[in-house]
XYZ file of C-alpha atoms in Angstrom:
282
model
C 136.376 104.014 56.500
C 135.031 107.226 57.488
C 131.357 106.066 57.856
C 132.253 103.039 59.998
C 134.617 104.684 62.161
C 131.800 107.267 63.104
C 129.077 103.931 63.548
C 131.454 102.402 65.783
C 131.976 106.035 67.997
C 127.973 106.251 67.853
C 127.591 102.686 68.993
C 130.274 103.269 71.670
C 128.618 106.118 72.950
C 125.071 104.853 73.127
C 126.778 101.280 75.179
C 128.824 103.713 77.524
C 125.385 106.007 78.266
C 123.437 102.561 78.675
C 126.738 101.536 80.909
C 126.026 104.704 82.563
C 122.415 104.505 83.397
C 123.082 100.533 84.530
C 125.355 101.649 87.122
C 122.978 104.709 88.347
C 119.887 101.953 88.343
C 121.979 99.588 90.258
C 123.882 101.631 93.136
C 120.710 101.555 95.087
C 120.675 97.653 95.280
C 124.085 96.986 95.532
C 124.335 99.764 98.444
C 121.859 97.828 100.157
C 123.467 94.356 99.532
C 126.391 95.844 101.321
C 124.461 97.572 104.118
C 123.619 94.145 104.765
C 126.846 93.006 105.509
C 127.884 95.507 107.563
C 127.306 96.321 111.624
C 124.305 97.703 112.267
C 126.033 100.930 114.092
C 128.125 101.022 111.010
C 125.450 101.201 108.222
C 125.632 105.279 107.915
C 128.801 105.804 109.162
C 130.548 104.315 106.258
C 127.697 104.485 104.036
C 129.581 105.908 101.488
C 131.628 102.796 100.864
C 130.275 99.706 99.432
C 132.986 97.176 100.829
C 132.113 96.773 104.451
C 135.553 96.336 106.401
C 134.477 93.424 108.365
C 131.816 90.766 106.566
C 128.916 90.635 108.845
C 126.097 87.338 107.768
C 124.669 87.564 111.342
C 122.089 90.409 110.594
C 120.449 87.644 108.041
C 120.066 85.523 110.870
C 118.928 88.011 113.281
C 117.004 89.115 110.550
C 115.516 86.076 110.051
C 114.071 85.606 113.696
C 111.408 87.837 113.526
C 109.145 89.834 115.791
C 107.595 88.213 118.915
C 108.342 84.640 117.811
C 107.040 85.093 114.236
C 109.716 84.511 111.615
C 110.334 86.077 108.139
C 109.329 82.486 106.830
C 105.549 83.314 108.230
C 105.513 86.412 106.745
C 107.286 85.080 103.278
C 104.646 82.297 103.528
C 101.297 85.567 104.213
C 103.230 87.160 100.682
C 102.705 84.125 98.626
C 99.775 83.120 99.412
C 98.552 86.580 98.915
C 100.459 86.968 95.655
C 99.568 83.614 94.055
C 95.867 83.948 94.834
C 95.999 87.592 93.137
C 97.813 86.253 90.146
C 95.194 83.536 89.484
C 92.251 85.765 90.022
C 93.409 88.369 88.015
C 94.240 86.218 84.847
C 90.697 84.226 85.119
C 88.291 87.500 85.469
C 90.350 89.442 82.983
C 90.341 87.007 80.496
C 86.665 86.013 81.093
C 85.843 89.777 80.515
C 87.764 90.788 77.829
C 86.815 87.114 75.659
C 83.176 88.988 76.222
C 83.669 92.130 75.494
C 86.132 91.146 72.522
C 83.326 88.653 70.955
C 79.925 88.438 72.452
C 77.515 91.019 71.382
C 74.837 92.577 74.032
C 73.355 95.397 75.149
C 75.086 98.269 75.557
C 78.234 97.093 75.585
C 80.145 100.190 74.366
C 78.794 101.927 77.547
C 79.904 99.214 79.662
C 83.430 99.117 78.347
C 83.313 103.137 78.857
C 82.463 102.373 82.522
C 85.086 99.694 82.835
C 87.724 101.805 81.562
C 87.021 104.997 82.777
C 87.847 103.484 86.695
C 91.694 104.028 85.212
C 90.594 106.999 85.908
C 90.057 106.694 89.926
C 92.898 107.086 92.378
C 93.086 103.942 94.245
C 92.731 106.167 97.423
C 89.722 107.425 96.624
C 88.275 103.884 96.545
C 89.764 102.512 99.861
C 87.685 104.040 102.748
C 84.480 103.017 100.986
C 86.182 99.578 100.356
C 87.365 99.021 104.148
C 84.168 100.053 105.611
C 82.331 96.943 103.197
C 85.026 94.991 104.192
C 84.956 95.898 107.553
C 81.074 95.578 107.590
C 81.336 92.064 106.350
C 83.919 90.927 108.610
C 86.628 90.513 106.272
C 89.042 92.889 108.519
C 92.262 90.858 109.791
C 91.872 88.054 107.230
C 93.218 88.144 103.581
C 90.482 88.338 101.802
C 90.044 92.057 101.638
C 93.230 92.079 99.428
C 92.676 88.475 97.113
C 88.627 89.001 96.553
C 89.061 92.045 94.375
C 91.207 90.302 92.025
C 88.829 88.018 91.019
C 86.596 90.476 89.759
C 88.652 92.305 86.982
C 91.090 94.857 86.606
C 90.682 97.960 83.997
C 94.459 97.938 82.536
C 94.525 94.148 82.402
C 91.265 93.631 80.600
C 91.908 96.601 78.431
C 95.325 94.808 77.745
C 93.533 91.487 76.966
C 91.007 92.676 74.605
C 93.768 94.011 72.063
C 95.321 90.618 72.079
C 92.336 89.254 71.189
C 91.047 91.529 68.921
C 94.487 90.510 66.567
C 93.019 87.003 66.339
C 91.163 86.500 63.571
C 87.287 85.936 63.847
C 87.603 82.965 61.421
C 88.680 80.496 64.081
C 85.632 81.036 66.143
C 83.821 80.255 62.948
C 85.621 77.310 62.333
C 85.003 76.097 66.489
C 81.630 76.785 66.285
C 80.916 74.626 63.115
C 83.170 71.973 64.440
C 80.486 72.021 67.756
C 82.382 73.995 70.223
C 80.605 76.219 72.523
C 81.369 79.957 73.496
C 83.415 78.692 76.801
C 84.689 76.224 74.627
C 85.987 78.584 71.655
C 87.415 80.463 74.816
C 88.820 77.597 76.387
C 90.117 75.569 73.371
C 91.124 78.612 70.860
C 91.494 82.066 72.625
C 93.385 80.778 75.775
C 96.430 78.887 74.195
C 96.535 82.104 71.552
C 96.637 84.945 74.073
C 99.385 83.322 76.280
C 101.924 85.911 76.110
C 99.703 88.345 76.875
C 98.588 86.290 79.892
C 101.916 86.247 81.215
C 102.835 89.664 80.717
C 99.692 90.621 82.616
C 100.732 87.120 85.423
C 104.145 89.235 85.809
C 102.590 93.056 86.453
C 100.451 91.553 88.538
C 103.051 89.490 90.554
C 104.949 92.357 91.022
C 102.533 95.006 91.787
C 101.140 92.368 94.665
C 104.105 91.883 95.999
C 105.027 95.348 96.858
C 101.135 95.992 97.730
C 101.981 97.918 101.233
C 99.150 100.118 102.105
C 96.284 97.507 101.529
C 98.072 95.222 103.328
C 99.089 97.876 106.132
C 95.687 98.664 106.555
C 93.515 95.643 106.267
C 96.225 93.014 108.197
C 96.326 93.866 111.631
C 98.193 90.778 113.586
C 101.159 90.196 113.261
C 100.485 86.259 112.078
C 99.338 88.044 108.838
C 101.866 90.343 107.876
C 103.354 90.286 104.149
C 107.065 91.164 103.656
C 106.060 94.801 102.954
C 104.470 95.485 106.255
C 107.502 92.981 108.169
C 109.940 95.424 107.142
C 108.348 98.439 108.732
C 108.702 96.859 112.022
C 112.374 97.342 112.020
C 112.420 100.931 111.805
C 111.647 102.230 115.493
C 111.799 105.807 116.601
C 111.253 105.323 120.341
C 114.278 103.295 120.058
C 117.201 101.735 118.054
C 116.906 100.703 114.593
C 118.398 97.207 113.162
C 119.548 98.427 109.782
C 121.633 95.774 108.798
C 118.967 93.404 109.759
C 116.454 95.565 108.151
C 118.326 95.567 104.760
C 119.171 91.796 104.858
C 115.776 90.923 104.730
C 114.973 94.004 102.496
C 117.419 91.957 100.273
C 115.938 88.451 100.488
C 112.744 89.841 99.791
C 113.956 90.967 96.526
C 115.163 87.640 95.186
C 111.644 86.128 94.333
C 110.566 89.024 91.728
C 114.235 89.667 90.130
C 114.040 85.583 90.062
C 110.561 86.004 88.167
C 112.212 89.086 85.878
C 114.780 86.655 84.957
C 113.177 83.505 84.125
C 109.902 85.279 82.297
C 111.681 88.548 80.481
C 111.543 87.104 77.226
C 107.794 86.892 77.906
C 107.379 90.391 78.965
C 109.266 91.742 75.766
C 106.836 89.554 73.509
C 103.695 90.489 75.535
C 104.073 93.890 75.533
C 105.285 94.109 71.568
C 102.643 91.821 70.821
C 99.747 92.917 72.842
C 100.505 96.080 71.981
C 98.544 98.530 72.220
C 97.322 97.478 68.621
C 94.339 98.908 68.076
């Protein structure tokens, strides 16, 4: 009796610090849920209470209007473009690269795969005024192409992530491809694609999310308002020369959040297999 009685305290304890931590993770969103609901003049007043005293759904729709005639639907629409075009680019390059580096043989191709991976090295500041000045040189400025184009040439982590999927598969099938006639896009296409899917859509999901919340690219490269994201549409509520719409602010601070916490829902049993599976296996 004594040993279970002291597994049952220890698993009790662990659920009530995991209960603990929950609640700690979640008071941020749930405070803003219910700044949402409340009057704007009331946001900070009572923000120490998350039951506003009168239920308040008119901020969504204020919310919702916009800036100078432009809705949150244009700037919802600007986010998923962006994001779905980002997505796609990143899973074609990276795979692409890491099916080479993983099993083609040429040249040098330790010292490329050096180069790739030492840019995890480079702050993504340092890279941006050298980037916006190309950009800016080739007239890419105001449009979204400054922040989809780079996705379609690669990205260090994701590659990097690839190649030790691939590198679990055994070389065999390639063998058996190649005597059956396929070519090397067609041992990629036919045998390495379908095998490396969870590790596609754990990369699909870091991606999705990163490019979602991508504010400074977009805050420097998007410059009328017809091309805002969400990220850069939510800045415009917070005005120092004058009053601030918090509640309106927060609502659509809210509704932003529902497409990736929909996406964390749906594809979390992918992440958990991608990431045990991809694993950094070496």
């Amino acid at each position: 009796m004594m040993p279970n009685t002291k597994k049952n305290a220890s698993r009790l304890t662990v659920h009530l610090v995991c209960l603990l931590i929950g609640i700690v993770s979640l008071y941020p969103l749930v405070w803003m849920v219910a700044s949402s609901l409340k009057e704007s003049s009331q946001v900070f007043v009572s923000a120490h209470s998350l039951i506003p005293t009168s239920w308040d759904f008119g901020s969504y729709i204020s919310g919702w209007r916009g800036f100078a005639g432009i809705t949150f639907g244009t700037f919802f629409k600007n986010t998923i473009i962006i994001v779905c075009s980002v997505v796609t680019g990143t899973l074609v390059s990276c795979s692409l690269i890491s099916y080479g580096f993983a099993r083609i043989p040429f040249r040098l191709k330790g010292f490329w795969f050096a180069t790739v991976m030492l840019t995890l090295l480079l702050p993504g500041q340092i890279v941006q005024i050298p980037q916006y000045i190309i950009f800016y040189k080739i007239g890419w400025v105001n449009t979204f192409l400054p922040l989809i184009v780079p996705a379609f040439f690669g990205s260090a982590f994701f590659i990097f992530l690839l190649l030790q999927f691939i590198r679990t598969i055994p070389y065999e099938l390639d063998e058996a491809a190649k005597i059956d006639g396929c070519s090397r896009f067609g041992i990629f296409y036919r045998v390495i694609l379908p095998l490396i899917k969870p590790a596609l859509v754990t990369a699909a999901i870091f991606e999705f999310y990163w490019a979602w919340d991508n504010f400074f690219g977009a805050l420097i490269y998007l410059g009328r308002p017809q091309l805002y994201t969400l990220s850069v549409a939510l800045r415009l509520f917070a005005d120092p020369s004058s009053g601030t719409d918090w509640s309106a602010m927060f609502a659509m601070a809210t509704l932003s959040l529902i497409p990736p916490i929909l996406v964390f829902f749906i594809f979390q049993r992918y992440i958990v297999e991608g990431i045990s599976t991809t694993g950094l296996k070496g």
